[in-house]
């Protein structure tokens, strides 16, 4: 079996700033934050910067988790979520929202993300450490 794959689709933004506040390290990205757990479990980490590359990675014959960060281009990002869920329904998708929203908007965005195929939706503030159990829980067969 090929090594499991963690696909992280993000752009630099305020989530990076939140990580900086927690870790006091400007260079920490979502992928870098996930690197220790990926290394411990022998997972590959890929950070595609374009939609076609992201969707292509999801088609590989291996266990995969997609972490999709929502920022200011919500239409593009939600479109990618729908395309990923449709083209690779076997891939769990963890959506990390980087946009501060009021309660009603948060509820609507959460419902939309679930309708489009997200398995989990996270909103700030949250600990970056909360991603690790979500990733492990998305692929329980890999934690044995």
Short mmCIF file of C-alpha atoms in Angstrom, two decimals:
data_model
loop_
_atom_site.label_atom_id
_atom_site.label_comp_id
_atom_site.label_asym_id
_atom_site.label_seq_id
_atom_site.Cartn_x
_atom_site.Cartn_y
_atom_site.Cartn_z
CA UNK A 1 0.00 0.00 0.00
CA UNK A 2 1.24 3.46 -0.85
CA UNK A 3 1.85 5.96 1.94
CA UNK A 4 -1.23 7.95 3.00
CA UNK A 5 -1.50 11.50 1.68
CA UNK A 6 -2.40 14.72 3.47
CA UNK A 7 -3.38 17.37 0.89
CA UNK A 8 -3.43 20.91 2.27
CA UNK A 9 -4.98 23.65 0.12
CA UNK A 10 -4.34 27.06 1.63
CA UNK A 11 -3.14 30.53 0.82
CA UNK A 12 -1.16 32.78 3.17
CA UNK A 13 -3.51 34.77 5.38
CA UNK A 14 -4.82 35.40 8.83
CA UNK A 15 -4.68 31.70 9.80
CA UNK A 16 -0.92 32.00 9.39
CA UNK A 17 -1.07 35.04 11.64
CA UNK A 18 -3.03 33.07 14.26
CA UNK A 19 -0.41 30.32 14.13
CA UNK A 20 2.28 32.96 14.51
CA UNK A 21 0.63 34.23 17.69
CA UNK A 22 0.46 30.72 19.13
CA UNK A 23 3.87 29.49 18.02
CA UNK A 24 5.72 32.83 17.83
CA UNK A 25 7.07 31.66 14.48
CA UNK A 26 6.27 33.63 11.31
CA UNK A 27 7.28 30.79 9.05
CA UNK A 28 4.75 28.20 10.29
CA UNK A 29 2.19 27.13 7.70
CA UNK A 30 -0.66 24.69 8.07
CA UNK A 31 1.47 22.07 6.30
CA UNK A 32 4.42 22.70 8.62
CA UNK A 33 2.12 22.40 11.61
CA UNK A 34 0.91 18.98 10.34
CA UNK A 35 4.41 17.80 9.40
CA UNK A 36 5.28 16.13 12.76
CA UNK A 37 2.11 14.01 12.84
CA UNK A 38 2.54 13.18 9.15
CA UNK A 39 6.13 12.13 9.75
CA UNK A 40 5.18 10.03 12.80
CA UNK A 41 2.53 8.19 10.76
CA UNK A 42 4.57 8.02 7.54
CA UNK A 43 2.16 10.23 5.60
CA UNK A 44 3.08 12.38 2.62
CA UNK A 45 2.15 16.08 2.77
CA UNK A 46 1.37 17.98 -0.42
CA UNK A 47 0.45 21.66 -0.79
CA UNK A 48 -1.04 22.25 -4.23
CA UNK A 49 -1.49 25.92 -5.11
CA UNK A 50 -3.91 25.41 -7.99
CA UNK A 51 -7.28 23.72 -8.16
CA UNK A 52 -6.43 21.20 -10.95
CA UNK A 53 -3.35 20.02 -9.05
CA UNK A 54 -5.38 19.63 -5.86
CA UNK A 55 -8.07 17.58 -7.60
CA UNK A 56 -5.45 15.43 -9.32
CA UNK A 57 -3.84 14.55 -5.98
CA UNK A 58 -7.20 13.35 -4.68
CA UNK A 59 -7.45 10.83 -7.52
CA UNK A 60 -4.39 8.87 -6.44
CA UNK A 61 -4.92 5.34 -5.21
CA UNK A 62 -3.99 5.89 -1.58
CA UNK A 63 -5.65 6.92 1.66
CA UNK A 64 -6.00 10.70 1.54
CA UNK A 65 -7.31 13.57 3.69
CA UNK A 66 -7.93 17.04 2.24
CA UNK A 67 -7.61 20.08 4.50
CA UNK A 68 -9.19 23.06 2.74
CA UNK A 69 -8.73 26.51 4.19
CA UNK A 70 -11.48 29.02 3.43
CA UNK A 71 -10.42 32.63 3.15
CA UNK A 72 -11.85 35.59 1.26
CA UNK A 73 -12.52 33.87 -2.07
CA UNK A 74 -15.39 31.82 -0.68
CA UNK A 75 -17.03 31.12 -4.04
CA UNK A 76 -13.81 29.68 -5.47
CA UNK A 77 -13.04 27.75 -2.30
CA UNK A 78 -16.56 26.35 -1.91
CA UNK A 79 -16.50 25.42 -5.59
CA UNK A 80 -13.29 23.47 -4.96
CA UNK A 81 -14.95 21.79 -1.96
CA UNK A 82 -17.87 20.66 -4.15
CA UNK A 83 -15.57 19.47 -6.94
CA UNK A 84 -13.36 17.56 -4.50
CA UNK A 85 -16.32 15.87 -2.82
CA UNK A 86 -17.82 14.94 -6.18
CA UNK A 87 -14.64 13.70 -7.84
CA UNK A 88 -13.24 11.92 -4.77
CA UNK A 89 -16.13 11.00 -2.43
CA UNK A 90 -13.85 8.58 -0.55
CA UNK A 91 -11.59 11.45 0.62
CA UNK A 92 -12.50 13.03 3.99
CA UNK A 93 -12.45 16.84 3.78
CA UNK A 94 -11.63 19.03 6.77
CA UNK A 95 -12.61 22.67 6.17
CA UNK A 96 -10.77 25.31 8.17
CA UNK A 97 -12.44 28.72 8.00
CA UNK A 98 -10.14 31.71 8.17
CA UNK A 99 -12.87 34.36 7.96
CA UNK A 100 -14.37 35.90 11.09
CA UNK A 101 -18.16 35.72 10.83
CA UNK A 102 -21.17 36.49 12.99
CA UNK A 103 -23.13 33.54 14.37
CA UNK A 104 -25.77 33.46 11.61
CA UNK A 105 -23.20 33.65 8.82
CA UNK A 106 -21.13 30.97 10.54
CA UNK A 107 -24.16 28.68 10.74
CA UNK A 108 -25.00 29.24 7.06
CA UNK A 109 -21.42 28.67 5.93
CA UNK A 110 -21.15 25.53 8.06
CA UNK A 111 -24.38 24.13 6.62
CA UNK A 112 -23.23 24.91 3.08
CA UNK A 113 -19.83 23.29 3.65
CA UNK A 114 -21.48 20.12 4.96
CA UNK A 115 -23.95 20.11 2.06
CA UNK A 116 -21.05 20.40 -0.39
CA UNK A 117 -19.19 17.46 1.14
CA UNK A 118 -17.13 18.59 4.14
CA UNK A 119 -16.68 16.00 6.88
CA UNK A 120 -15.57 18.54 9.51
CA UNK A 121 -15.71 22.36 9.67
CA UNK A 122 -13.52 24.42 12.03
CA UNK A 123 -13.83 28.13 12.86
CA UNK A 124 -11.48 30.42 14.78
CA UNK A 125 -10.48 30.56 17.49
CA UNK A 126 -9.21 27.02 17.80
CA UNK A 127 -5.97 25.38 18.69
CA UNK A 128 -3.91 24.14 15.76
CA UNK A 129 -3.44 21.01 17.86
CA UNK A 130 -7.13 20.27 17.34
CA UNK A 131 -6.37 19.33 13.73
CA UNK A 132 -4.27 16.31 14.70
CA UNK A 133 -7.10 14.23 16.22
CA UNK A 134 -9.38 15.24 13.35
CA UNK A 135 -6.87 13.99 10.80
CA UNK A 136 -6.31 10.77 12.73
CA UNK A 137 -10.06 10.32 13.19
CA UNK A 138 -10.67 10.79 9.48
CA UNK A 139 -8.60 7.71 8.72
CA UNK A 140 -8.86 5.44 11.77
CA UNK A 141 -7.50 2.44 9.90
CA UNK A 142 -4.18 4.27 9.57
CA UNK A 143 -3.69 4.82 13.29
CA UNK A 144 -3.33 1.14 14.12
#
